[in-house]
Every structure is written in structure tokens, then in C-alpha cells.
JSON list of C-alpha atoms in Angstrom, two decimals:
[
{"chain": "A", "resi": 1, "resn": "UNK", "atom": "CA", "xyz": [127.28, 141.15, 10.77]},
{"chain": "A", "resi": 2, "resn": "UNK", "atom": "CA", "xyz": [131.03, 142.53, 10.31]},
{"chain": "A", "resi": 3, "resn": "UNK", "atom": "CA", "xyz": [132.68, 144.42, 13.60]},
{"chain": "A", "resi": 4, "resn": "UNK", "atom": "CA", "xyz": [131.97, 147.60, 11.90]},
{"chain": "A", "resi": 5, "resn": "UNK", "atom": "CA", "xyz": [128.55, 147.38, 11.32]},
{"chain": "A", "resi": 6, "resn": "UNK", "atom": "CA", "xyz": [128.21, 145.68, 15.00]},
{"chain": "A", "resi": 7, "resn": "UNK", "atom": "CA", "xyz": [129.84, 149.03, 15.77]},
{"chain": "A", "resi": 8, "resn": "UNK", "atom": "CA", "xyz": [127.62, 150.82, 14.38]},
{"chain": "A", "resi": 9, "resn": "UNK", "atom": "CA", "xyz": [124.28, 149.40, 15.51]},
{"chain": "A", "resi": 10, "resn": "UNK", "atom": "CA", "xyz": [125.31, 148.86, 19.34]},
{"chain": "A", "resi": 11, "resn": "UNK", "atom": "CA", "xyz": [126.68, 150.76, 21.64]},
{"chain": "A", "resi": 12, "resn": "UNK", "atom": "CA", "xyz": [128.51, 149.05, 24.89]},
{"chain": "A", "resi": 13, "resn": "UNK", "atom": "CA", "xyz": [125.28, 149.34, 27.33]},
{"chain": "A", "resi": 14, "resn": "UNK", "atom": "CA", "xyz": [123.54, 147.26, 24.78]},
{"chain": "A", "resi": 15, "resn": "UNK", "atom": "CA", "xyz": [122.55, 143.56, 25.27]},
{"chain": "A", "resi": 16, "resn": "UNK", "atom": "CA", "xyz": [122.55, 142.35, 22.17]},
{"chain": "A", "resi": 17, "resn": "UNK", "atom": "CA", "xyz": [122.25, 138.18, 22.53]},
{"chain": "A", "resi": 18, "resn": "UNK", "atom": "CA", "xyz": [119.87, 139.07, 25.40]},
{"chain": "A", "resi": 19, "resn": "UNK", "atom": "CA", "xyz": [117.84, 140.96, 23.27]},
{"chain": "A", "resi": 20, "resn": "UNK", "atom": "CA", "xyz": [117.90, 138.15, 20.27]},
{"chain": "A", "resi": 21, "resn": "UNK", "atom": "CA", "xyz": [116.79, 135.81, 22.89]},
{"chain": "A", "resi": 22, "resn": "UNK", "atom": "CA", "xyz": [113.82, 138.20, 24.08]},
{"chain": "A", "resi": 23, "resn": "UNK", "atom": "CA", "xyz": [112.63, 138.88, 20.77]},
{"chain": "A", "resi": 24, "resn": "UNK", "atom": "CA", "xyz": [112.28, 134.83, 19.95]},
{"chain": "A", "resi": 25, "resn": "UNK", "atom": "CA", "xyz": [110.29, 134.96, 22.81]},
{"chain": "A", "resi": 26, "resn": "UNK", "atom": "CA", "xyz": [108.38, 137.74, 21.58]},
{"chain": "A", "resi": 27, "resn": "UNK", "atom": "CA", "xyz": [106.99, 136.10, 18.96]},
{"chain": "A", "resi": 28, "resn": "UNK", "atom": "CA", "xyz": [105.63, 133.29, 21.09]},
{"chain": "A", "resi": 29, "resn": "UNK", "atom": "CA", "xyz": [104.26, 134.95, 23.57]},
{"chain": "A", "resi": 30, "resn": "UNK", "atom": "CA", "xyz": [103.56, 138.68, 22.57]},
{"chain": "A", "resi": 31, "resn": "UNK", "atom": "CA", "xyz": [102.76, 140.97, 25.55]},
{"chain": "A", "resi": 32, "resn": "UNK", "atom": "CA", "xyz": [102.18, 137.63, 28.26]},
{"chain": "A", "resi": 33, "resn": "UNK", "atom": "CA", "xyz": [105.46, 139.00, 30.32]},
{"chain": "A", "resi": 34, "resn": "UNK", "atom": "CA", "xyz": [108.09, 136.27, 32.24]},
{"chain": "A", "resi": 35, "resn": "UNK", "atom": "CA", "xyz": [109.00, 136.03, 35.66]},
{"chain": "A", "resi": 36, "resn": "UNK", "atom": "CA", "xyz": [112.39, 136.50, 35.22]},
{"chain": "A", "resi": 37, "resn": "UNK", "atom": "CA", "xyz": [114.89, 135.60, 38.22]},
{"chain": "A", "resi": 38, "resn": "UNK", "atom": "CA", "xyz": [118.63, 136.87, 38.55]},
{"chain": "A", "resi": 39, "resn": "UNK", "atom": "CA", "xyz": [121.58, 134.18, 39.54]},
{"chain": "A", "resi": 40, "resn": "UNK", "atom": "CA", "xyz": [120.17, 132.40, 42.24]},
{"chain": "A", "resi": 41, "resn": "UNK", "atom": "CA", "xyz": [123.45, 133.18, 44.04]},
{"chain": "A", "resi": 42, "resn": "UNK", "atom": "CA", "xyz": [123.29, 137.17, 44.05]},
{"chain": "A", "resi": 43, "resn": "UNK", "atom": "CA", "xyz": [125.78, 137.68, 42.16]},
{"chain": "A", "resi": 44, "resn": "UNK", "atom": "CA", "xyz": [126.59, 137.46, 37.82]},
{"chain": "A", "resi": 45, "resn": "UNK", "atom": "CA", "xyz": [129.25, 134.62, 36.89]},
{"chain": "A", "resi": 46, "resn": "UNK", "atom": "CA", "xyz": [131.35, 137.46, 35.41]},
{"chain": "A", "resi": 47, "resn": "UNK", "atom": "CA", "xyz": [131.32, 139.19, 39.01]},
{"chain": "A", "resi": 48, "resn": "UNK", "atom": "CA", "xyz": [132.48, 135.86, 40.91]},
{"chain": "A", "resi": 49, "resn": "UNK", "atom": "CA", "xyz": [129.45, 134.02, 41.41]},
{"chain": "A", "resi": 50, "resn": "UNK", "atom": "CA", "xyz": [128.75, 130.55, 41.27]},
{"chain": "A", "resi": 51, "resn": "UNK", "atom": "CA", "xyz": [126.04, 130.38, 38.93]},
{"chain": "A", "resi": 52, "resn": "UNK", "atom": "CA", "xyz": [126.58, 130.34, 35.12]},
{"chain": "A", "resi": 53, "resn": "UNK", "atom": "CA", "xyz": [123.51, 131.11, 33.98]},
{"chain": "A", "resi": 54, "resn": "UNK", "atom": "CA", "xyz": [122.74, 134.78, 34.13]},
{"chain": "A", "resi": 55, "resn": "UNK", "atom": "CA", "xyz": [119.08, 134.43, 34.92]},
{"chain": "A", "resi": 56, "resn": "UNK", "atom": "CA", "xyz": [115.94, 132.85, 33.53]},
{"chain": "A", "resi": 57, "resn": "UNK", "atom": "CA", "xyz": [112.53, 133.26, 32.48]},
{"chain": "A", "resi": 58, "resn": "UNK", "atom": "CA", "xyz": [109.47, 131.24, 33.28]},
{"chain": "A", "resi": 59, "resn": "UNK", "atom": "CA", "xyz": [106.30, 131.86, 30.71]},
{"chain": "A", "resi": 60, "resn": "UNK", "atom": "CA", "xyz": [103.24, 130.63, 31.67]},
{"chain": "A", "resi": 61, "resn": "UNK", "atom": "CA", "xyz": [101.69, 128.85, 28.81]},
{"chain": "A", "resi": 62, "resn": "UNK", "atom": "CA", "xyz": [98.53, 127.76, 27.53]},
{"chain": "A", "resi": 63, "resn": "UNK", "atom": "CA", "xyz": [100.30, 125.56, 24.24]},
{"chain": "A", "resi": 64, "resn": "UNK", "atom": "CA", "xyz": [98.86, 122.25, 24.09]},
{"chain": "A", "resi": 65, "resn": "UNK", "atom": "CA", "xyz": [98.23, 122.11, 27.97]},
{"chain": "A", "resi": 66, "resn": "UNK", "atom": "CA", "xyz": [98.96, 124.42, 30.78]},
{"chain": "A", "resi": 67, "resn": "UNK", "atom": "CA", "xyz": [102.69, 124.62, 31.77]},
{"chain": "A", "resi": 68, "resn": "UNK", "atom": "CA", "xyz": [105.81, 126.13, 32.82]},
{"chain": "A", "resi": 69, "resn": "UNK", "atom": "CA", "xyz": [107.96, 127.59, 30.38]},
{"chain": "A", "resi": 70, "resn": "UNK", "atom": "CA", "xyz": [111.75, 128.23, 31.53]},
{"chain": "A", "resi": 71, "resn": "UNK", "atom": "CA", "xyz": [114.36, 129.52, 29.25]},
{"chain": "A", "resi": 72, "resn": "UNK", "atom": "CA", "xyz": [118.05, 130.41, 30.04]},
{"chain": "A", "resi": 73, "resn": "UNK", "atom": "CA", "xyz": [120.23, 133.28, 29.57]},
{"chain": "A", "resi": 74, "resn": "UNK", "atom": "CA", "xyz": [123.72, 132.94, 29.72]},
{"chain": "A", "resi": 75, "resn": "UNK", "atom": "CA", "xyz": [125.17, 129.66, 27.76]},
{"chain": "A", "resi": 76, "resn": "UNK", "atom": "CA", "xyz": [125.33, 132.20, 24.86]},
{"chain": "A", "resi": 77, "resn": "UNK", "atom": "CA", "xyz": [126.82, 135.58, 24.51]},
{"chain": "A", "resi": 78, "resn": "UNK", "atom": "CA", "xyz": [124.35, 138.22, 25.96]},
{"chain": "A", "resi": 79, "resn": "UNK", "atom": "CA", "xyz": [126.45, 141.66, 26.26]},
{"chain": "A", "resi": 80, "resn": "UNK", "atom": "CA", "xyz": [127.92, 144.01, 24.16]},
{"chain": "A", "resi": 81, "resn": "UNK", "atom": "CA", "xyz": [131.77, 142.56, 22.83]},
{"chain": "A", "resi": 82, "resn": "UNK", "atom": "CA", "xyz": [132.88, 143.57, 19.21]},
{"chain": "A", "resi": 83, "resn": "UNK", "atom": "CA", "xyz": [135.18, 141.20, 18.85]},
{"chain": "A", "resi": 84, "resn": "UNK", "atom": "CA", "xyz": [132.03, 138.27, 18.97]},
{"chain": "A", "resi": 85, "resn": "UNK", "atom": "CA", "xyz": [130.51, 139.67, 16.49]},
{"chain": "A", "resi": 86, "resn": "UNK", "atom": "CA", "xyz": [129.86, 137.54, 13.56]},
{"chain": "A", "resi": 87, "resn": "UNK", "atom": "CA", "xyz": [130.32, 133.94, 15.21]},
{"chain": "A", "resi": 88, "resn": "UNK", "atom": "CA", "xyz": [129.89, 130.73, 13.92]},
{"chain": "A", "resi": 89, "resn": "UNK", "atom": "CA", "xyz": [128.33, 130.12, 17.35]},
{"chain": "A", "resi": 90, "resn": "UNK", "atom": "CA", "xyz": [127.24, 132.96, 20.40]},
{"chain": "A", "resi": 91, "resn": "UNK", "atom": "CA", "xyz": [129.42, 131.40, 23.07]},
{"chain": "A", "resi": 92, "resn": "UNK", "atom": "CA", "xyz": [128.23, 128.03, 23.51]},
{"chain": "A", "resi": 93, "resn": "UNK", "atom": "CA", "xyz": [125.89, 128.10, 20.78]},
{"chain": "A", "resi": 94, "resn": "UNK", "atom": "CA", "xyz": [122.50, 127.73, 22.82]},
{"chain": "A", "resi": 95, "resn": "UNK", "atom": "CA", "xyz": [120.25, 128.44, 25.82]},
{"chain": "A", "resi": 96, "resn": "UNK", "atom": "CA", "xyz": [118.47, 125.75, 27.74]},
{"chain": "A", "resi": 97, "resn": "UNK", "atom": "CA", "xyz": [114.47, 125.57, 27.86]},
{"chain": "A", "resi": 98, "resn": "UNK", "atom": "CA", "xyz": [112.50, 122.90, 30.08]},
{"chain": "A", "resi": 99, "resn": "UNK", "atom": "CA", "xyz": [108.61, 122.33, 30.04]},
{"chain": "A", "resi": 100, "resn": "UNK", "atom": "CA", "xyz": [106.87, 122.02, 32.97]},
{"chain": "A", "resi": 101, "resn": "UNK", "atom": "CA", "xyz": [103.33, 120.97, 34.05]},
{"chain": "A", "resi": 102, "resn": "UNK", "atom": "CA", "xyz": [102.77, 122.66, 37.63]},
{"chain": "A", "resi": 103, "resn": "UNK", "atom": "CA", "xyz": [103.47, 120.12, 40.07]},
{"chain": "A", "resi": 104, "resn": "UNK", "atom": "CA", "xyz": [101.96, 119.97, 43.63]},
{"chain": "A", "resi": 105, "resn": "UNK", "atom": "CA", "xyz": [104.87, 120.17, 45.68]},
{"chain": "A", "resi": 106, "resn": "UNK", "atom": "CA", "xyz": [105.97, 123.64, 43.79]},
{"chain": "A", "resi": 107, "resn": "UNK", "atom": "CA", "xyz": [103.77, 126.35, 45.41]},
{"chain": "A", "resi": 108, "resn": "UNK", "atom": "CA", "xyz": [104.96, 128.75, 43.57]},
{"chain": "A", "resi": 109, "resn": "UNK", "atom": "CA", "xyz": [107.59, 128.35, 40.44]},
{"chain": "A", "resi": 110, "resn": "UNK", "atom": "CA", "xyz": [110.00, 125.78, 39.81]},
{"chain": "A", "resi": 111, "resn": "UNK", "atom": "CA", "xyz": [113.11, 127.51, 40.67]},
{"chain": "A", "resi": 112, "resn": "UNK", "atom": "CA", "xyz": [115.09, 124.20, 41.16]},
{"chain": "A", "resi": 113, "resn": "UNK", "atom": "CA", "xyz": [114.65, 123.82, 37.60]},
{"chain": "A", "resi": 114, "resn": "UNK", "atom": "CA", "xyz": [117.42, 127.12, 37.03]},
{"chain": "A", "resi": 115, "resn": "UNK", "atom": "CA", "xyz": [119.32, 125.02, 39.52]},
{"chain": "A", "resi": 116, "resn": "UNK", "atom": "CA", "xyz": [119.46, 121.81, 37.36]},
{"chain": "A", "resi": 117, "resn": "UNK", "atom": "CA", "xyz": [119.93, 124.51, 34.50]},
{"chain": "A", "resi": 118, "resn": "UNK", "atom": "CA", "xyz": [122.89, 125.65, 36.56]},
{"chain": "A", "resi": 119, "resn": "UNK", "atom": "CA", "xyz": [124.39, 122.22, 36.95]},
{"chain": "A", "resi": 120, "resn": "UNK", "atom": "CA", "xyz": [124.02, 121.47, 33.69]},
{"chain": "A", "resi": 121, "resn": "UNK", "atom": "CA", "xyz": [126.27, 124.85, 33.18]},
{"chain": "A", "resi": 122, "resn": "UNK", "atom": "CA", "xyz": [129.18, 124.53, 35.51]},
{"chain": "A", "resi": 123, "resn": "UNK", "atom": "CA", "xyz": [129.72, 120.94, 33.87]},
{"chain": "A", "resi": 124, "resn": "UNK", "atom": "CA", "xyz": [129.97, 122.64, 30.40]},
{"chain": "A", "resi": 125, "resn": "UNK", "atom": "CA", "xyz": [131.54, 125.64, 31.53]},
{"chain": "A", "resi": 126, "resn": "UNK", "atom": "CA", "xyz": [134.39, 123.84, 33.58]},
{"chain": "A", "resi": 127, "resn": "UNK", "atom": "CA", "xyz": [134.23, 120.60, 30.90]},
{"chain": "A", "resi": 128, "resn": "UNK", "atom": "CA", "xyz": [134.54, 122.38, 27.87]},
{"chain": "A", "resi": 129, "resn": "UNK", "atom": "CA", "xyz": [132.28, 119.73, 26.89]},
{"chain": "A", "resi": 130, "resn": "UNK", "atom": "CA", "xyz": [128.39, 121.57, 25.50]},
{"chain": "A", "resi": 131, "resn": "UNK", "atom": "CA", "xyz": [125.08, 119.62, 24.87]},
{"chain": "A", "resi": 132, "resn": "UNK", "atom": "CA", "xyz": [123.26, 118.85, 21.52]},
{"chain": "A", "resi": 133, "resn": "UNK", "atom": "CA", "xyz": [120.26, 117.70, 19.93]},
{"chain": "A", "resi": 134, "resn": "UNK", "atom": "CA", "xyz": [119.33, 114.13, 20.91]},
{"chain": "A", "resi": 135, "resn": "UNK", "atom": "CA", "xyz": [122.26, 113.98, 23.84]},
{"chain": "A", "resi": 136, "resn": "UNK", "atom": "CA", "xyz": [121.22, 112.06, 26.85]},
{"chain": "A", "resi": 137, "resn": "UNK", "atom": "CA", "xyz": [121.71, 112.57, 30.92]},
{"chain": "A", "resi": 138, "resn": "UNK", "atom": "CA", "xyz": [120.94, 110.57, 33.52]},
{"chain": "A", "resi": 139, "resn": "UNK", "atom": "CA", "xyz": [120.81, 112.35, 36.71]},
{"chain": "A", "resi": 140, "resn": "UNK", "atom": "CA", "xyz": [120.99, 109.24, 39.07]},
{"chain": "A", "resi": 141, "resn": "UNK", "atom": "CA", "xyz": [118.27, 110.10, 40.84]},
{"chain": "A", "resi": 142, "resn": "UNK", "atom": "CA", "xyz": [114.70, 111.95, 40.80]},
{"chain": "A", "resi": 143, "resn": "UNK", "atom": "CA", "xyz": [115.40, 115.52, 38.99]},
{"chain": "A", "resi": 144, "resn": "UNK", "atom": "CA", "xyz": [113.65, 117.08, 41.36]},
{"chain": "A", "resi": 145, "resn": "UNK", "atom": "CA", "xyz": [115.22, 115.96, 44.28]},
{"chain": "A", "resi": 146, "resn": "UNK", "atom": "CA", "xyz": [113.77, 114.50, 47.41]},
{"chain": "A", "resi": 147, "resn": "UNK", "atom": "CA", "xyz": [110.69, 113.74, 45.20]},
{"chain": "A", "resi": 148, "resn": "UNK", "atom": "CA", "xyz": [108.77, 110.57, 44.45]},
{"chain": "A", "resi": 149, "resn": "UNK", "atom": "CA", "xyz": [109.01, 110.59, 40.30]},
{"chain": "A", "resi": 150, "resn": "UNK", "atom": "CA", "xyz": [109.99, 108.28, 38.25]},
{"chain": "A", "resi": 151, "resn": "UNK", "atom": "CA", "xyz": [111.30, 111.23, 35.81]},
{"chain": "A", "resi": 152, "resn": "UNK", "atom": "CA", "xyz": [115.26, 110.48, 36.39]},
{"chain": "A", "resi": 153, "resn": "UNK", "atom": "CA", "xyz": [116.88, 111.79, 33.45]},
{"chain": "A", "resi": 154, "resn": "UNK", "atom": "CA", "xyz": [117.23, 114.12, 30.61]},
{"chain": "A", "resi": 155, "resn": "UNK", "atom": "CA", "xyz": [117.14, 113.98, 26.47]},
{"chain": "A", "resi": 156, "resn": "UNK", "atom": "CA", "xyz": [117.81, 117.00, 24.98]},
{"chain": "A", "resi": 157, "resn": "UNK", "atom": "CA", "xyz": [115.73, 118.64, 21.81]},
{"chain": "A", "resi": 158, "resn": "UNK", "atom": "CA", "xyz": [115.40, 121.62, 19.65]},
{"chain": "A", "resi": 159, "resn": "UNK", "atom": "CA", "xyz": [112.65, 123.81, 21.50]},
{"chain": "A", "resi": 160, "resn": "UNK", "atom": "CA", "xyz": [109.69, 123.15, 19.01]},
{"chain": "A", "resi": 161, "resn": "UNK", "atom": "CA", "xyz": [108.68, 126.75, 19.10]},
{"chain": "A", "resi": 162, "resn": "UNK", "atom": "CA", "xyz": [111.24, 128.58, 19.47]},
{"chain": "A", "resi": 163, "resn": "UNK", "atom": "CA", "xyz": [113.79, 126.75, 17.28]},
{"chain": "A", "resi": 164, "resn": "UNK", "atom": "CA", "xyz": [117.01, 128.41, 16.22]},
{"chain": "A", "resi": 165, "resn": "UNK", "atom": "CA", "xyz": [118.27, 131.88, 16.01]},
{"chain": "A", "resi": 166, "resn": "UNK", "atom": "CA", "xyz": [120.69, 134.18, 14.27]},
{"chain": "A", "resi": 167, "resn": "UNK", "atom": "CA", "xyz": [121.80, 136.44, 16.82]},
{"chain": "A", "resi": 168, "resn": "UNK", "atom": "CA", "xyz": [125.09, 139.32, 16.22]},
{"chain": "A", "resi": 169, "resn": "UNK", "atom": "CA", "xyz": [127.23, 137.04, 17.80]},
{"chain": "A", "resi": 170, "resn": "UNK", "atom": "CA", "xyz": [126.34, 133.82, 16.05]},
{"chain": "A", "resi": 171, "resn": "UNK", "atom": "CA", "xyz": [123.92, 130.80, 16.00]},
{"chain": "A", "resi": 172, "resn": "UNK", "atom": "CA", "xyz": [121.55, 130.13, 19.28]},
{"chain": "A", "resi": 173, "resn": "UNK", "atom": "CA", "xyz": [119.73, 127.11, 19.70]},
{"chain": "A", "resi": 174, "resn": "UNK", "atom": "CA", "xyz": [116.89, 126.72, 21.92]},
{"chain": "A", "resi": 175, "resn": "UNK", "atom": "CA", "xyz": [117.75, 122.91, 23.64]},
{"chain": "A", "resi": 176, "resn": "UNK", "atom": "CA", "xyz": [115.11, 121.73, 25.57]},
{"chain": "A", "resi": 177, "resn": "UNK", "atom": "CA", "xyz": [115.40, 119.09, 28.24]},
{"chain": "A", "resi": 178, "resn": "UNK", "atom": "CA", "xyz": [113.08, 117.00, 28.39]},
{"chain": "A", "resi": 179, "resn": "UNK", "atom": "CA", "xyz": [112.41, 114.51, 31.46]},
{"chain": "A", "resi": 180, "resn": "UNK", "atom": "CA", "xyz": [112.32, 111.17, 30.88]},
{"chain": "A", "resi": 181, "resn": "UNK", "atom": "CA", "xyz": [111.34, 107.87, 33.19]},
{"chain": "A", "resi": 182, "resn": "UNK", "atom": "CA", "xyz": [113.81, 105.15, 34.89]},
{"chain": "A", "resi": 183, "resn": "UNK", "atom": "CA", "xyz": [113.00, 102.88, 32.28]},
{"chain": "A", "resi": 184, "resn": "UNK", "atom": "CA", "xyz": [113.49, 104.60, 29.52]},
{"chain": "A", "resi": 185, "resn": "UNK", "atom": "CA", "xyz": [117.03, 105.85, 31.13]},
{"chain": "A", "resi": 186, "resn": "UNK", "atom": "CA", "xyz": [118.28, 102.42, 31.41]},
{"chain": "A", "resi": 187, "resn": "UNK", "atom": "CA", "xyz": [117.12, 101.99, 28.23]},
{"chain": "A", "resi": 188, "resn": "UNK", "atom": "CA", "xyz": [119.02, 104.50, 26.78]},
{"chain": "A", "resi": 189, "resn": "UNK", "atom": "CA", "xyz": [122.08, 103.25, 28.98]},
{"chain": "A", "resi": 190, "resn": "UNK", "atom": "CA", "xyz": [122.11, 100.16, 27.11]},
{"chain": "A", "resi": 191, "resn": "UNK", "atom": "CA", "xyz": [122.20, 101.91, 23.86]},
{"chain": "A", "resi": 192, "resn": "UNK", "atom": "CA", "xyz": [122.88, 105.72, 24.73]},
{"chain": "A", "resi": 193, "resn": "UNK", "atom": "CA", "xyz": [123.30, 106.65, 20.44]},
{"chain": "A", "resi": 194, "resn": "UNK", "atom": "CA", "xyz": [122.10, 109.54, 19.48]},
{"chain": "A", "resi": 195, "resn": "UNK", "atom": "CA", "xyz": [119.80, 107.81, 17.13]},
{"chain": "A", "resi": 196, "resn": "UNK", "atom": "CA", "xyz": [118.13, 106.04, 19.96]},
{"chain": "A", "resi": 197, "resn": "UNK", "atom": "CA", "xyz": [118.15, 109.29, 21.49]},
{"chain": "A", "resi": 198, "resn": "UNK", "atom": "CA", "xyz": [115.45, 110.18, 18.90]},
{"chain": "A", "resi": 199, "resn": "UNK", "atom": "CA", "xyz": [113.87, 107.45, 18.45]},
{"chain": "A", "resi": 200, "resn": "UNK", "atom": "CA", "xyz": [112.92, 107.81, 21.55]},
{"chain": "A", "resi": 201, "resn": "UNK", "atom": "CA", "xyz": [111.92, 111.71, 21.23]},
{"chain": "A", "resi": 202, "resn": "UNK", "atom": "CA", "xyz": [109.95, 111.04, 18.10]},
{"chain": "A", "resi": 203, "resn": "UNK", "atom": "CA", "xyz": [108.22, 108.31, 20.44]},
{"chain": "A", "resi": 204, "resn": "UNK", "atom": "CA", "xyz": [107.10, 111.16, 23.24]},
{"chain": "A", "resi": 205, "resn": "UNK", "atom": "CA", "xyz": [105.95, 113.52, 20.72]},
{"chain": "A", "resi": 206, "resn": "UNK", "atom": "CA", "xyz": [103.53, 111.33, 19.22]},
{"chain": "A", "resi": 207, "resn": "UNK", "atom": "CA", "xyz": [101.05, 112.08, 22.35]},
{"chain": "A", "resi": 208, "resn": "UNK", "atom": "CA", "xyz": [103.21, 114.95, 23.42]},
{"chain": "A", "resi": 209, "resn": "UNK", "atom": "CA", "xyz": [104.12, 117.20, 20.31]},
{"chain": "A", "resi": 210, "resn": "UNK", "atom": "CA", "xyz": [105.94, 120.03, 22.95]},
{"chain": "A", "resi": 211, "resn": "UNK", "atom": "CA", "xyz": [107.66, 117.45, 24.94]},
{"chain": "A", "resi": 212, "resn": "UNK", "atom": "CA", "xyz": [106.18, 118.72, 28.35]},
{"chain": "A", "resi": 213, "resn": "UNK", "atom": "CA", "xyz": [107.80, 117.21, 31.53]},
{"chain": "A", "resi": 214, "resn": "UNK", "atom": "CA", "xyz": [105.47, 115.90, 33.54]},
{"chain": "A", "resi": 215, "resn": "UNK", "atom": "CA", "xyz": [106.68, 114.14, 36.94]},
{"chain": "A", "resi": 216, "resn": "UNK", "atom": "CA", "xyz": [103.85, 111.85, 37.66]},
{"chain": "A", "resi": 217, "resn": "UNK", "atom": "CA", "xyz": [104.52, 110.35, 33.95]},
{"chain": "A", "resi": 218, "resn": "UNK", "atom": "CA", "xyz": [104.80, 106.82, 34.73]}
]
């Protein structure tokens, strides 16, 4: 898509990335509508706030085993801008997704999981520095914090439903994170490659085709 045709098809109170991402998610989940929270802050990034990420969505989803669904908006382009139009990439090129079976300490949903999504953010935003397939973070210390888990770190994957996308202002991919225990961290420490990265992914899936996080994994 040129400028002109951009032009054409959207007018500036349009959404257009927004509107790519929400009609991937479409396809997965039809009708079933999100809970969809606004920066945690109160205020949009572009406005002065502190959170990168423009909101998220949590599905709730029946695929393979009950779980949380959360998907960013916000590490690609969302709104209206001509002069995006036709990227190689929509801003940073992807939106982060996490999998979540319903834990007992969250009474209602996981919102500190848009606040590890938001960490995540400020490092790449204020880095420079943006996340792949088969990347790996430890998070030196429980991901959820103040909680008993042995889930300590992150590997990151292309969401296995909702893939990639060709939005108006470039590629999106869907990058899951996907929890993974102490030992397998220090594992990873000793050889953090992005092959062992996924030979280590390809080793969850086996059991655990949708790579759902589950903090009482052992």
C-alpha cells in the first residue's frame, strides 16, 4: 500500500494497525469479545504517560485448555500517519501475547501481566533494542512478583494462532512470551543462543502445542 492509496482508504480518525490487529483476532475468536484495559497509568504514551503500551486485550479461551489470552497494542503503529504507510515493519514490527492458565492468587484478570508487557516496552522503547523469535529474558525473580513460582523467565515465540500480519504500515508479528522455570533459565544462561532458545521451545510444545504459562509448572 502506496501513500496515495493509504490516502484514499483512511481518513485521520481511522486506526488502521489497531484495526489489523483486531481483525487477526477476529478470526480466532469470532464474536467471544476481550476485556480490553487502557494504559494502566491514565494516560496514552503519546499524551505523557508512562506506559508504552496503549492497552491490551485479555480473551478467554477454551484452545487446548482453559486460559488467559493477553495481546498488546502499541509496539506497532496503531493510528492514522501517511507517511508509515507501506513499511518494511509497523513501528517495532510486533505486539506481545502471553498465555495464561488462571492462577489462584488472580481473582480477577492478570493485569500485572500488561505491567511485565509494559516493562518489556520502556526497555525497547528507551533501548532501541526490540525482541524476536527464540530471544530469551530472565527476570531475576518470580514474574509474578511476590509469588511462590518457579516460572522466572521469558522465551519469546511466534503466537501459534495468530502468527504474522500484513498491516498498512508494515509487518506485525504476534511474539508470545512464554514462562519458563529456574532451571531451564540457568540453562539457557549457560548457553543463551537462539538455537537453544528453540530447542528448548520445540521441547514445551511437545506436551504444550500453545505454549501456555502455567506458574505451578515445576
Amino acid at each position: 500500500m502506496n501513500k496515495e492509496e493509504y490516502q484514499k482508504q483512511y481518513t485521520t480518525e481511522d486506526t488502521p494497525g489497531w484495526q489489523a490487529i483486531d481483525h487477526q483476532l477476529d478470526k480466532i475468536y469470532g464474536s467471544i469479545e476481550p476485556r480490553h484495559y487502557p494504559p494502566l497509568c491514565g494516560i496514552h504514551y503519546m499524551a505523557g504517560g508512562s506506559d508504552p503500551i496503549d492497552g491490551a486485550s485479555v480473551y478467554d479461551s477454551n484452545h487446548q485448555q482453559f486460559h488467559r489470552h493477553i495481546v498488546s497494542y502499541g509496539m506497532s503503529e496503531l493510528y492514522y500517519d501517511e507517511e508509515k504507510a507501506g513499511g518494511e515493519f509497523s513501528k517495532w514490527g510486533f505486539e506481545f501475547t502471553f498465555r495464561l492458565v488462571p492462577f489462584q492468587d488472580d481473582q480477577n484478570d492478570p493485569i500485572w501481566v500488561i505491567q511485565v508487557m509494559n516493562n518489556l516496552a520502556r526497555y525497547v522503547f528507551s533501548s532501541g533494542k526490540w525482541f524476536e523469535e527464540n530471544h530469551f529474558v530472565p527476570a531475576n525473580g518470580p514474574i509474578r512478583l511476590d509469588t511462590e513460582t518457579e516460572i522466572t523467565g521469558f522465551v519469546f515465540t511466534l503466537d501459534p494462532e495468530l502468527g504474522k500480519i500484513q498491516t498498512p504500515h508494515g509487518e506485525v508479528s504476534f511474539l508470545q512470551m512464554v514462562g519458563i522455570t529456574n532451571t531451564e533459565v540457568e540453562q539457557l544462561k549457560l548457553n543463551p543462543t537462539t538455537d537453544a532458545v528453540k530447542e528448548l521451545i520445540d521441547r514445551l510444545k511437545v506436551d504444550n502445542p500453545l505454549l501456555i504459562t502455567d506458574l505451578n509448572r515445576k
